[in-house]
mmCIF file of C-alpha atoms in Angstrom:
data_model
loop_
_atom_site.group_PDB
_atom_site.id
_atom_site.type_symbol
_atom_site.label_atom_id
_atom_site.label_comp_id
_atom_site.label_asym_id
_atom_site.label_seq_id
_atom_site.Cartn_x
_atom_site.Cartn_y
_atom_site.Cartn_z
ATOM 1 C CA GLN A 27 -0.101 -0.124 0.232
ATOM 2 C CA SER A 28 3.031 2.315 0.915
ATOM 3 C CA THR A 29 4.691 1.342 -2.193
ATOM 4 C CA TRP A 30 1.532 2.563 -4.472
ATOM 5 C CA GLY A 31 0.289 5.400 -2.895
ATOM 6 C CA ILE A 32 4.361 6.689 -3.389
ATOM 7 C CA SER A 33 4.441 5.353 -7.157
ATOM 8 C CA PHE A 34 0.500 7.251 -7.153
ATOM 9 C CA TYR A 35 2.222 10.555 -5.572
ATOM 10 C CA ILE A 36 4.918 10.391 -8.261
ATOM 11 C CA ARG A 37 2.617 10.677 -11.270
ATOM 12 C CA VAL A 38 0.745 13.208 -10.047
ATOM 13 C CA CYS A 39 3.963 15.348 -9.202
ATOM 14 C CA MET A 40 5.062 14.506 -12.606
ATOM 15 C CA GLY A 41 1.789 15.542 -15.013
ATOM 16 C CA LEU A 42 1.832 18.794 -12.513
ATOM 17 C CA LEU A 43 5.604 19.402 -13.605
ATOM 18 C CA GLU A 44 4.615 18.400 -17.084
ATOM 19 C CA GLU A 45 1.351 20.859 -17.152
ATOM 20 C CA ILE A 46 3.999 23.829 -15.825
ATOM 21 C CA ARG A 47 6.608 23.529 -18.427
ATOM 22 C CA ALA A 48 3.719 23.539 -21.173
ATOM 23 C CA ALA A 49 2.117 26.812 -19.888
ATOM 24 C CA LYS A 50 5.631 28.489 -19.220
ATOM 25 C CA LYS A 51 6.363 27.031 -23.426
ATOM 26 C CA LYS A 52 3.303 28.712 -24.280
ATOM 27 C CA ALA A 53 4.027 31.924 -22.562
ATOM 28 C CA GLU A 54 7.220 32.356 -23.863
ATOM 29 C CA PRO A 55 8.297 33.720 -27.678
ATOM 30 C CA THR A 56 8.705 31.264 -30.158
ATOM 31 C CA ILE A 57 12.205 30.726 -31.144
ATOM 32 C CA THR A 58 13.513 30.804 -34.803
ATOM 33 C CA SER A 59 16.820 31.710 -36.047
ATOM 34 C CA PRO A 60 15.813 34.978 -38.053
ATOM 35 C CA GLN A 61 17.100 35.367 -41.627
ATOM 36 C CA SER A 62 18.932 38.125 -42.196
ATOM 37 C CA GLU A 63 18.328 40.968 -44.699
ATOM 38 C CA VAL A 64 19.935 40.491 -48.438
ATOM 39 C CA PRO A 65 20.710 43.252 -50.948
ATOM 40 C CA PRO A 66 18.305 44.181 -53.393
ATOM 41 C CA PRO A 67 19.219 42.302 -56.800
ATOM 42 C CA ASP A 68 19.366 45.597 -58.639
ATOM 43 C CA LEU A 69 21.280 47.523 -56.477
ATOM 44 C CA LYS A 70 23.091 50.584 -57.321
ATOM 45 C CA GLU A 71 26.456 51.809 -56.141
ATOM 46 C CA GLU A 72 24.653 55.010 -55.677
ATOM 47 C CA GLU A 73 22.233 53.859 -53.442
ATOM 48 C CA ILE A 74 24.566 52.792 -50.467
ATOM 49 C CA SER A 75 24.967 54.744 -47.785
ATOM 50 C CA LEU A 76 26.646 53.013 -45.132
ATOM 51 C CA TYR A 77 29.772 52.062 -45.256
ATOM 52 C CA VAL A 78 32.199 50.057 -42.941
ATOM 53 C CA PHE A 79 35.837 48.836 -42.250
ATOM 54 C CA GLY A 80 37.836 46.970 -38.884
ATOM 55 C CA SER A 81 37.949 44.180 -37.589
ATOM 56 C CA ASN A 82 34.909 41.296 -38.783
ATOM 57 C CA GLU A 83 35.101 39.107 -35.659
ATOM 58 C CA TYR A 84 31.536 38.146 -34.828
ATOM 59 C CA GLY A 85 30.720 39.202 -38.240
ATOM 60 C CA ARG A 86 30.386 42.683 -36.689
ATOM 61 C CA LEU A 87 30.859 44.609 -39.985
ATOM 62 C CA GLY A 88 27.809 43.099 -41.119
ATOM 63 C CA VAL A 89 28.613 42.920 -44.909
ATOM 64 C CA GLY A 90 27.469 39.003 -44.802
ATOM 65 C CA GLN A 91 30.836 37.453 -44.422
ATOM 66 C CA SER A 92 31.418 35.157 -41.396
ATOM 67 C CA PRO A 93 35.295 36.178 -39.954
ATOM 68 C CA GLU A 94 36.802 33.202 -41.519
ATOM 69 C CA GLN A 95 36.109 34.197 -44.473
ATOM 70 C CA LEU A 96 37.058 38.146 -43.932
ATOM 71 C CA ALA A 97 38.822 38.813 -40.771
ATOM 72 C CA CYS A 98 39.146 42.130 -41.413
ATOM 73 C CA THR A 99 39.167 45.529 -43.931
ATOM 74 C CA SER A 100 40.980 48.778 -44.168
ATOM 75 C CA GLN A 101 38.705 49.357 -47.227
ATOM 76 C CA PRO A 102 35.369 50.822 -46.404
ATOM 77 C CA MET A 103 33.218 48.293 -47.574
ATOM 78 C CA GLY A 104 29.185 49.141 -48.026
ATOM 79 C CA ILE A 105 26.659 47.670 -46.163
ATOM 80 C CA ALA A 106 24.474 46.728 -49.008
ATOM 81 C CA SER A 107 21.798 44.758 -47.441
ATOM 82 C CA LEU A 108 20.726 48.492 -45.783
ATOM 83 C CA ALA A 109 20.625 50.166 -49.491
ATOM 84 C CA ARG A 110 17.250 51.933 -49.881
ATOM 85 C CA LYS A 111 16.529 52.164 -46.097
ATOM 86 C CA LYS A 112 16.714 55.679 -44.407
ATOM 87 C CA VAL A 113 18.921 55.313 -41.168
ATOM 88 C CA ILE A 114 17.304 56.846 -38.331
ATOM 89 C CA SER A 115 19.490 55.748 -35.347
ATOM 90 C CA PHE A 116 22.320 53.881 -35.274
ATOM 91 C CA ALA A 117 24.813 52.592 -32.283
ATOM 92 C CA ILE A 118 27.095 50.805 -31.798
ATOM 93 C CA GLY A 119 28.539 48.067 -28.537
ATOM 94 C CA ALA A 120 31.744 46.427 -28.396
ATOM 95 C CA ALA A 121 31.160 43.767 -31.206
ATOM 96 C CA HIS A 122 27.493 44.702 -31.983
ATOM 97 C CA ASN A 123 25.676 46.831 -33.796
ATOM 98 C CA VAL A 124 22.003 48.181 -33.647
ATOM 99 C CA VAL A 125 20.442 50.366 -36.350
ATOM 100 C CA CYS A 126 16.814 51.700 -36.705
ATOM 101 C CA CYS A 127 15.704 52.226 -40.519
ATOM 102 C CA ALA A 128 12.332 53.639 -42.152
ATOM 103 C CA GLU A 129 11.605 52.017 -45.896
ATOM 104 C CA GLU A 130 12.052 55.303 -48.544
ATOM 105 C CA GLY A 131 8.441 57.238 -48.010
ATOM 106 C CA SER A 132 7.090 55.449 -44.736
ATOM 107 C CA ASP A 133 6.605 56.216 -40.847
ATOM 108 C CA ASP A 134 7.118 52.797 -39.976
ATOM 109 C CA THR A 135 10.249 51.656 -38.377
ATOM 110 C CA GLU A 136 12.336 48.724 -38.052
ATOM 111 C CA VAL A 137 15.386 47.462 -35.821
ATOM 112 C CA TYR A 138 18.278 45.293 -37.029
ATOM 113 C CA THR A 139 21.061 43.885 -35.746
ATOM 114 C CA TRP A 140 24.677 42.262 -36.092
ATOM 115 C CA GLY A 141 27.884 41.016 -34.694
ATOM 116 C CA LYS A 142 28.405 39.852 -31.222
ATOM 117 C CA CYS A 143 25.185 37.902 -29.615
ATOM 118 C CA HIS A 144 26.782 35.980 -26.387
ATOM 119 C CA PHE A 145 24.935 37.670 -23.795
ATOM 120 C CA GLY A 146 21.641 38.235 -26.225
ATOM 121 C CA GLN A 147 22.404 41.615 -27.813
ATOM 122 C CA LEU A 148 20.843 40.930 -30.982
ATOM 123 C CA GLY A 149 17.634 40.580 -29.082
ATOM 124 C CA HIS A 150 16.813 37.518 -31.252
ATOM 125 C CA GLY A 151 15.930 35.028 -28.429
ATOM 126 C CA GLU A 152 19.192 33.692 -29.207
ATOM 127 C CA GLN A 153 22.533 33.154 -26.866
ATOM 128 C CA PHE A 154 26.042 32.748 -28.815
ATOM 129 C CA THR A 155 24.509 32.913 -32.298
ATOM 130 C CA ASP A 156 26.357 35.652 -33.898
ATOM 131 C CA LYS A 157 25.169 37.615 -36.984
ATOM 132 C CA HIS A 158 27.321 38.533 -39.917
ATOM 133 C CA ALA A 159 24.375 41.092 -41.656
ATOM 134 C CA PRO A 160 21.490 43.202 -40.236
ATOM 135 C CA THR A 161 18.646 41.166 -39.028
ATOM 136 C CA ARG A 162 15.169 42.358 -38.063
ATOM 137 C CA VAL A 163 14.034 42.384 -34.522
ATOM 138 C CA SER A 164 11.115 40.941 -35.032
ATOM 139 C CA ALA A 165 9.910 41.149 -31.460
ATOM 140 C CA LEU A 166 10.389 45.334 -32.075
ATOM 141 C CA SER A 167 8.715 45.644 -35.420
ATOM 142 C CA GLY A 168 4.983 47.842 -35.184
ATOM 143 C CA LYS A 169 7.001 49.508 -31.753
ATOM 144 C CA HIS A 170 7.287 52.603 -33.839
ATOM 145 C CA VAL A 171 10.779 52.954 -32.590
ATOM 146 C CA THR A 172 12.361 56.598 -32.285
ATOM 147 C CA TRP A 173 15.822 55.883 -30.780
ATOM 148 C CA VAL A 174 18.499 53.220 -30.587
ATOM 149 C CA ALA A 175 21.434 53.111 -27.998
ATOM 150 C CA ALA A 176 24.366 50.331 -27.170
ATOM 151 C CA GLY A 177 26.466 50.008 -24.492
ATOM 152 C CA GLU A 178 28.958 46.997 -24.323
ATOM 153 C CA SER A 179 27.258 44.198 -24.542
ATOM 154 C CA HIS A 180 23.275 45.495 -24.016
ATOM 155 C CA VAL A 181 21.158 47.807 -25.763
ATOM 156 C CA LEU A 182 18.076 50.001 -25.285
ATOM 157 C CA VAL A 183 15.528 51.309 -27.484
ATOM 158 C CA GLY A 184 13.057 54.033 -27.151
ATOM 159 C CA THR A 185 9.467 53.916 -29.003
ATOM 160 C CA ARG A 186 7.389 57.028 -29.907
ATOM 161 C CA ASP A 187 4.903 56.339 -27.118
ATOM 162 C CA TRP A 188 7.640 56.225 -24.871
ATOM 163 C CA ARG A 189 8.695 53.226 -24.228
ATOM 164 C CA VAL A 190 11.615 51.870 -23.233
ATOM 165 C CA TYR A 191 12.964 48.727 -23.711
ATOM 166 C CA SER A 192 16.340 46.600 -22.850
ATOM 167 C CA PHE A 193 17.538 43.232 -23.648
ATOM 168 C CA GLY A 194 21.369 41.826 -23.467
ATOM 169 C CA CYS A 195 23.679 41.688 -20.637
ATOM 170 C CA GLY A 196 22.213 42.129 -17.491
ATOM 171 C CA TYR A 197 25.283 41.353 -15.257
ATOM 172 C CA SER A 198 25.310 44.683 -12.729
ATOM 173 C CA GLY A 199 21.991 46.057 -13.737
ATOM 174 C CA PRO A 200 22.236 48.042 -17.103
ATOM 175 C CA LEU A 201 19.113 46.910 -18.426
ATOM 176 C CA GLY A 202 17.153 48.289 -15.603
ATOM 177 C CA HIS A 203 14.922 45.185 -14.898
ATOM 178 C CA GLY A 204 15.668 45.568 -10.502
ATOM 179 C CA ASP A 205 17.881 42.640 -11.666
ATOM 180 C CA GLU A 206 20.849 41.478 -13.341
ATOM 181 C CA SER A 207 19.420 39.122 -15.038
ATOM 182 C CA HIS A 208 20.392 38.380 -19.253
ATOM 183 C CA GLN A 209 17.613 39.512 -21.577
ATOM 184 C CA PHE A 210 17.346 38.038 -24.892
ATOM 185 C CA PHE A 211 13.882 39.570 -26.147
ATOM 186 C CA PRO A 212 13.276 43.398 -26.001
ATOM 187 C CA LYS A 213 11.707 44.044 -22.342
ATOM 188 C CA GLU A 214 10.137 47.117 -21.501
ATOM 189 C CA ILE A 215 11.653 48.998 -18.175
ATOM 190 C CA GLU A 216 8.579 49.712 -16.101
ATOM 191 C CA LYS A 217 10.246 52.140 -14.117
ATOM 192 C CA LEU A 218 10.864 54.309 -16.997
ATOM 193 C CA ARG A 219 7.109 53.956 -18.300
ATOM 194 C CA ASN A 220 5.936 57.939 -18.552
ATOM 195 C CA GLN A 221 9.166 59.271 -17.791
ATOM 196 C CA GLN A 222 9.584 60.542 -21.550
ATOM 197 C CA ILE A 223 13.075 59.543 -22.274
ATOM 198 C CA VAL A 224 14.102 60.925 -25.225
ATOM 199 C CA SER A 225 17.924 59.233 -25.578
ATOM 200 C CA ALA A 226 20.890 56.642 -23.987
ATOM 201 C CA LYS A 227 23.976 55.955 -23.343
ATOM 202 C CA GLY A 228 24.907 53.083 -22.249
ATOM 203 C CA GLY A 229 28.925 51.889 -20.729
ATOM 204 C CA GLN A 230 30.709 48.803 -20.142
ATOM 205 C CA ALA A 231 28.056 48.027 -17.732
ATOM 206 C CA HIS A 232 26.195 50.960 -17.216
ATOM 207 C CA THR A 233 23.548 53.380 -18.783
ATOM 208 C CA LEU A 234 22.329 56.719 -18.782
ATOM 209 C CA THR A 235 19.217 58.304 -19.849
ATOM 210 C CA LEU A 236 18.026 61.411 -20.822
ATOM 211 C CA THR A 237 14.186 62.810 -20.301
ATOM 212 C CA SER A 238 12.450 65.459 -22.488
ATOM 213 C CA ASP A 239 12.661 67.783 -19.843
ATOM 214 C CA GLY A 240 16.379 67.501 -19.158
ATOM 215 C CA ARG A 241 16.511 65.158 -16.190
ATOM 216 C CA VAL A 242 19.757 61.932 -16.565
ATOM 217 C CA ILE A 243 18.386 58.859 -15.166
ATOM 218 C CA ALA A 244 20.920 56.164 -14.548
ATOM 219 C CA PHE A 245 21.439 52.630 -13.171
ATOM 220 C CA GLY A 246 24.093 49.506 -13.699
ATOM 221 C CA LYS A 247 27.354 48.901 -12.522
ATOM 222 C CA ASN A 248 28.738 51.775 -10.007
ATOM 223 C CA LEU A 249 31.706 50.695 -8.673
ATOM 224 C CA HIS A 250 33.714 53.921 -10.150
ATOM 225 C CA GLY A 251 30.399 55.905 -9.136
ATOM 226 C CA GLN A 252 29.974 56.186 -13.131
ATOM 227 C CA CYS A 253 25.986 56.134 -12.645
ATOM 228 C CA GLY A 254 26.539 59.647 -10.540
ATOM 229 C CA ILE A 255 24.108 59.580 -7.472
ATOM 230 C CA GLY A 256 26.756 61.249 -5.380
ATOM 231 C CA GLU A 257 28.222 57.639 -3.740
ATOM 232 C CA VAL A 258 30.066 54.708 -5.044
ATOM 233 C CA THR A 259 28.243 51.208 -4.772
ATOM 234 C CA SER A 260 28.614 48.382 -6.125
ATOM 235 C CA VAL A 261 25.581 48.844 -8.846
ATOM 236 C CA VAL A 262 22.497 50.846 -9.121
ATOM 237 C CA LEU A 263 19.241 48.283 -9.969
ATOM 238 C CA VAL A 264 16.545 50.719 -9.747
ATOM 239 C CA PRO A 265 16.706 53.642 -12.066
ATOM 240 C CA HIS A 266 18.151 56.802 -10.329
ATOM 241 C CA VAL A 267 17.060 60.470 -10.922
ATOM 242 C CA LEU A 268 20.874 62.462 -10.721
ATOM 243 C CA SER A 269 20.625 65.611 -8.437
ATOM 244 C CA ILE A 270 21.597 68.184 -11.353
ATOM 245 C CA ASP A 271 20.389 71.373 -10.924
ATOM 246 C CA SER A 272 21.006 72.659 -14.856
ATOM 247 C CA ARG A 273 18.214 71.140 -17.384
ATOM 248 C CA ILE A 274 20.716 69.132 -19.531
ATOM 249 C CA SER A 275 20.801 69.105 -23.308
ATOM 250 C CA GLU A 276 23.023 65.914 -23.813
ATOM 251 C CA ILE A 277 24.475 63.243 -22.200
ATOM 252 C CA ALA A 278 27.725 60.867 -23.059
ATOM 253 C CA SER A 279 29.383 57.799 -21.489
ATOM 254 C CA GLY A 280 32.645 56.369 -21.710
ATOM 255 C CA ARG A 281 33.260 52.436 -20.733
ATOM 256 C CA SER A 282 33.200 53.806 -16.385
ATOM 257 C CA HIS A 283 32.124 57.246 -16.492
ATOM 258 C CA GLY A 284 29.155 60.011 -17.656
ATOM 259 C CA MET A 285 29.352 63.279 -19.051
ATOM 260 C CA ALA A 286 25.911 66.011 -19.100
ATOM 261 C CA LEU A 287 25.829 69.098 -21.427
ATOM 262 C CA THR A 288 23.520 71.835 -19.111
ATOM 263 C CA GLN A 289 21.308 74.422 -21.587
ATOM 264 C CA GLU A 290 23.910 76.927 -21.147
ATOM 265 C CA GLY A 291 27.272 74.880 -22.337
ATOM 266 C CA VAL A 292 28.559 73.499 -19.550
ATOM 267 C CA VAL A 293 30.205 69.898 -19.265
ATOM 268 C CA LEU A 294 29.356 67.896 -16.440
ATOM 269 C CA GLY A 295 31.211 64.453 -15.857
ATOM 270 C CA TRP A 296 31.210 61.861 -12.941
ATOM 271 C CA GLY A 297 32.457 58.555 -12.592
ATOM 272 C CA ALA A 298 36.132 56.939 -12.802
ATOM 273 C CA ASN A 299 39.309 59.255 -14.007
ATOM 274 C CA HIS A 300 42.355 56.447 -13.226
ATOM 275 C CA TYR A 301 43.226 58.204 -17.095
ATOM 276 C CA CYS A 302 42.070 61.695 -16.524
ATOM 277 C CA GLN A 303 38.828 61.074 -18.529
ATOM 278 C CA LEU A 304 36.913 63.567 -16.457
ATOM 279 C CA GLY A 305 39.677 66.496 -17.411
ATOM 280 C CA ILE A 306 40.975 66.983 -13.675
ATOM 281 C CA GLU A 307 43.871 65.321 -11.718
ATOM 282 C CA GLY A 308 44.745 64.100 -8.128
ATOM 283 C CA VAL A 309 41.384 61.877 -7.726
ATOM 284 C CA GLU A 310 40.543 58.247 -9.408
ATOM 285 C CA LEU A 311 37.086 58.716 -8.923
ATOM 286 C CA ASN A 312 34.337 60.988 -8.531
ATOM 287 C CA PRO A 313 30.576 59.843 -7.715
ATOM 288 C CA ILE A 314 28.932 63.197 -8.111
ATOM 289 C CA PRO A 315 28.054 65.474 -11.647
ATOM 290 C CA SER A 316 31.260 67.860 -11.385
ATOM 291 C CA ILE A 317 31.805 71.061 -13.633
ATOM 292 C CA ILE A 318 34.406 69.914 -16.367
ATOM 293 C CA PRO A 319 36.783 72.911 -17.214
ATOM 294 C CA ILE A 320 37.031 74.282 -21.060
ATOM 295 C CA PRO A 321 39.808 76.316 -22.097
ATOM 296 C CA GLY A 322 38.560 79.512 -22.385
ATOM 297 C CA ASN A 323 35.508 79.121 -20.777
ATOM 298 C CA VAL A 324 33.821 78.980 -24.056
ATOM 299 C CA PRO A 325 30.087 77.207 -24.235
ATOM 300 C CA VAL A 326 30.219 73.476 -25.746
ATOM 301 C CA SER A 327 27.633 72.329 -27.871
ATOM 302 C CA LYS A 328 28.305 68.761 -27.945
ATOM 303 C CA ILE A 329 30.515 66.274 -25.960
ATOM 304 C CA ALA A 330 31.723 62.519 -27.076
ATOM 305 C CA SER A 331 32.924 59.402 -25.603
ATOM 306 C CA GLY A 332 32.129 55.551 -26.121
ATOM 307 C CA SER A 333 31.016 52.559 -24.313
ATOM 308 C CA GLU A 334 34.307 51.225 -24.622
ATOM 309 C CA SER A 335 36.563 54.716 -24.058
ATOM 310 C CA ASN A 336 38.377 55.921 -21.198
ATOM 311 C CA PHE A 337 39.093 59.133 -23.094
ATOM 312 C CA SER A 338 36.635 62.333 -23.466
ATOM 313 C CA ALA A 339 35.673 64.826 -26.277
ATOM 314 C CA VAL A 340 33.928 68.280 -26.110
ATOM 315 C CA ILE A 341 33.110 70.576 -29.560
ATOM 316 C CA THR A 342 32.450 73.889 -28.324
ATOM 317 C CA ILE A 343 29.896 76.472 -30.193
ATOM 318 C CA ASP A 344 32.648 77.639 -32.389
ATOM 319 C CA GLY A 345 33.980 74.557 -33.690
ATOM 320 C CA LYS A 346 37.102 73.767 -31.915
ATOM 321 C CA LEU A 347 37.423 70.269 -30.332
ATOM 322 C CA PHE A 348 38.972 69.514 -27.334
ATOM 323 C CA MET A 349 40.190 65.849 -25.795
ATOM 324 C CA PHE A 350 41.619 64.772 -22.831
ATOM 325 C CA GLY A 351 41.768 61.326 -21.276
ATOM 326 C CA HIS A 352 43.628 57.984 -21.900
ATOM 327 C CA ASN A 353 46.279 58.520 -25.046
ATOM 328 C CA ALA A 354 48.217 55.359 -25.285
ATOM 329 C CA CYS A 355 47.720 55.093 -28.292
ATOM 330 C CA ASP A 356 48.223 58.892 -29.289
ATOM 331 C CA GLN A 357 44.360 58.918 -29.570
ATOM 332 C CA ILE A 358 44.222 62.589 -28.106
ATOM 333 C CA GLY A 359 45.661 63.752 -31.697
ATOM 334 C CA VAL A 360 48.108 66.044 -30.285
ATOM 335 C CA PRO A 361 52.300 64.862 -30.248
ATOM 336 C CA ARG A 362 54.060 64.457 -27.669
ATOM 337 C CA LEU A 363 51.458 64.265 -25.363
ATOM 338 C CA PRO A 364 51.837 61.807 -21.903
ATOM 339 C CA ILE A 365 50.078 58.263 -21.811
ATOM 340 C CA CYS A 366 47.079 60.492 -19.414
ATOM 341 C CA VAL A 367 46.097 63.982 -20.285
ATOM 342 C CA SER A 368 44.289 65.841 -18.039
ATOM 343 C CA VAL A 369 43.572 69.185 -19.669
ATOM 344 C CA PRO A 370 41.150 69.324 -22.040
ATOM 345 C CA THR A 371 43.705 69.757 -25.094
ATOM 346 C CA MET A 372 42.664 71.469 -28.348
ATOM 347 C CA VAL A 373 43.175 69.079 -31.591
ATOM 348 C CA VAL A 374 43.444 70.519 -34.874
ATOM 349 C CA LEU A 375 42.374 68.428 -37.896
ATOM 350 C CA PRO A 376 45.212 69.206 -41.198
ATOM 351 C CA SER A 377 42.440 70.174 -43.142
ATOM 352 C CA LEU A 378 41.192 72.358 -40.555
ATOM 353 C CA LYS A 379 44.004 74.632 -39.824
ATOM 354 C CA ASP A 380 42.751 78.109 -41.377
ATOM 355 C CA GLN A 381 39.699 77.675 -38.811
ATOM 356 C CA THR A 382 36.599 78.449 -41.402
ATOM 357 C CA ARG A 383 35.448 75.250 -41.582
ATOM 358 C CA VAL A 384 34.727 73.020 -38.588
ATOM 359 C CA ILE A 385 33.943 69.499 -36.804
ATOM 360 C CA GLN A 386 30.063 68.793 -37.128
ATOM 361 C CA HIS A 387 30.525 64.925 -35.758
ATOM 362 C CA ILE A 388 33.058 63.035 -33.503
ATOM 363 C CA SER A 389 32.900 59.666 -32.459
ATOM 364 C CA LEU A 390 35.416 57.841 -29.674
ATOM 365 C CA GLY A 391 36.076 53.931 -29.762
ATOM 366 C CA SER A 392 38.553 52.009 -27.109
ATOM 367 C CA ASP A 393 41.738 53.782 -28.476
ATOM 368 C CA ASN A 394 40.489 55.523 -31.561
ATOM 369 C CA VAL A 395 39.117 58.546 -32.912
ATOM 370 C CA CYS A 396 36.558 59.346 -36.095
ATOM 371 C CA CYS A 397 35.516 62.805 -36.932
ATOM 372 C CA VAL A 398 33.693 64.347 -39.650
ATOM 373 C CA SER A 399 33.654 68.385 -40.420
ATOM 374 C CA GLU A 400 30.870 70.476 -42.442
ATOM 375 C CA ASP A 401 31.821 69.982 -45.631
ATOM 376 C CA GLY A 402 31.551 66.126 -45.264
ATOM 377 C CA GLU A 403 35.676 64.912 -44.278
ATOM 378 C CA CYS A 404 35.883 62.116 -42.736
ATOM 379 C CA TRP A 405 38.783 61.656 -40.337
ATOM 380 C CA THR A 406 40.281 59.147 -37.939
ATOM 381 C CA TRP A 407 43.432 59.123 -35.736
ATOM 382 C CA GLY A 408 44.646 57.115 -32.773
ATOM 383 C CA SER A 409 45.003 52.753 -33.047
ATOM 384 C CA ARG A 410 44.679 51.560 -36.269
ATOM 385 C CA ASN A 411 44.793 47.890 -35.275
ATOM 386 C CA MET A 412 42.341 45.508 -37.673
ATOM 387 C CA GLY A 413 42.309 48.299 -40.153
ATOM 388 C CA LYS A 414 40.078 50.225 -37.768
ATOM 389 C CA GLY A 415 42.007 53.606 -38.808
ATOM 390 C CA GLY A 416 40.641 53.364 -42.692
ATOM 391 C CA CYS A 417 44.016 52.619 -44.145
ATOM 392 C CA THR A 418 46.523 49.855 -44.446
ATOM 393 C CA SER A 419 48.963 50.683 -41.558
ATOM 394 C CA ALA A 420 48.544 49.030 -38.426
ATOM 395 C CA CYS A 421 50.779 51.411 -35.997
ATOM 396 C CA PRO A 422 49.150 53.941 -33.952
ATOM 397 C CA ASN A 423 49.481 57.509 -35.354
ATOM 398 C CA VAL A 424 48.510 60.688 -33.662
ATOM 399 C CA THR A 425 48.297 62.084 -37.979
ATOM 400 C CA PRO A 426 44.572 62.064 -38.882
ATOM 401 C CA TYR A 427 43.960 60.218 -41.943
ATOM 402 C CA LYS A 428 41.383 61.154 -44.371
ATOM 403 C CA ILE A 429 39.006 58.381 -45.051
ATOM 404 C CA SER A 430 37.164 57.835 -48.523
ATOM 405 C CA VAL A 431 34.551 55.802 -49.744
ATOM 406 C CA ALA A 432 32.953 54.329 -52.753
ATOM 407 C CA ARG A 433 32.182 56.940 -55.862
ATOM 408 C CA ALA A 434 34.188 59.986 -53.002
ATOM 409 C CA LYS A 435 30.689 60.510 -51.341
ATOM 410 C CA LYS A 436 30.316 63.207 -48.621
ATOM 411 C CA ILE A 437 30.287 61.686 -45.392
ATOM 412 C CA GLU A 438 27.582 63.049 -43.050
ATOM 413 C CA TRP A 439 28.427 60.913 -39.451
ATOM 414 C CA CYS A 440 30.272 58.186 -38.398
ATOM 415 C CA ILE A 441 30.460 56.217 -34.812
ATOM 416 C CA CYS A 442 33.152 53.932 -33.630
ATOM 417 C CA GLY A 443 32.499 50.339 -32.118
ATOM 418 C CA ASN A 444 35.783 48.463 -30.107
ATOM 419 C CA ASN A 445 37.345 47.464 -33.527
ATOM 420 C CA HIS A 446 35.516 48.759 -36.327
ATOM 421 C CA VAL A 447 33.866 51.974 -37.697
ATOM 422 C CA VAL A 448 30.651 52.680 -39.830
ATOM 423 C CA VAL A 449 30.265 55.983 -41.513
ATOM 424 C CA ALA A 450 27.399 57.046 -43.454
ATOM 425 C CA THR A 451 27.093 59.101 -46.802
ATOM 426 C CA GLN A 452 25.023 62.322 -47.368
#
């Protein structure tokens, strides 16, 4: 009798377990391997607007070739599968890419990702399944995405109705869900609902977001004070509003530091300062948003850093570029500077010596820089490893190198990853 009772109990438990598994499976999204975009069969060179160069590890270049087929390239290659699409927003993590596009003449947007997918940062429900070409994130179809952002191994996207979704690596809480779980599909950040987030920037494992009324909200890793909450903690799992008196118009995130630009053109910085990336000497970190003094006290119009960057850049309203921080590969762009540059130092490009033309866009990689002048010229300097300098030389160089793409197209903007660069033509 006892044996029969135990056997019956086991069968009941097994039946309940199967029901739970079935219910859970029904509730989860169906994981099917998504198909990458393919170039239109009648594509012409002039229809391509996105070009890429550098390392192709994990297929990060997005040209449809595996790392075995193409290790790297210093010659800009067109991303043909995104031709005839209007780019709304583009972001790069360490080795993955995310872009929001719309078909010409349409308001409907689609999000595409490619490259490394070790933590689900491509949003397709997969892990360790890298993509070698842009692949549509089906879970975001119909969401009317307006902007995208990326950290080292995570992604955030914002929609027209002010919803914010995140996916990818959850270690230290950069996804904003109150835990450290990875997300393989886009998941809405409930704590940011109705906050009207207009943009975001990701670091190694932290995230900064900007609201429509100029507030900064941060979450994620905070071992160096990079969340800017006024104190150093291991993590900030719940989105936290920073105590900044001024209205903020732009944010930037480095690997372990953050920056903000006030409406008056004042630059604030916080977080790690081991490489003087906050523009100050004598302290290794600062968890409190503090003013970064710019020579001449000229108001700033743009700030920049990157998810892999330990250095920073600002552009003043009169078009001058100042840089500071780590300089091991001459990425500050000025000869004979030390490895760490604590004072914002002006960088002059060869074609801008007369100061009649100005820099309108700049992006920082891990140890390289890419910028675009107002007349469509594109320049790189710093590390040239794996072709990311756009030239055949692999040696770091303080001298800017001019990038040329097919048909001598003028370049509109650029963006750096860890070891690759994407440029968009006009």
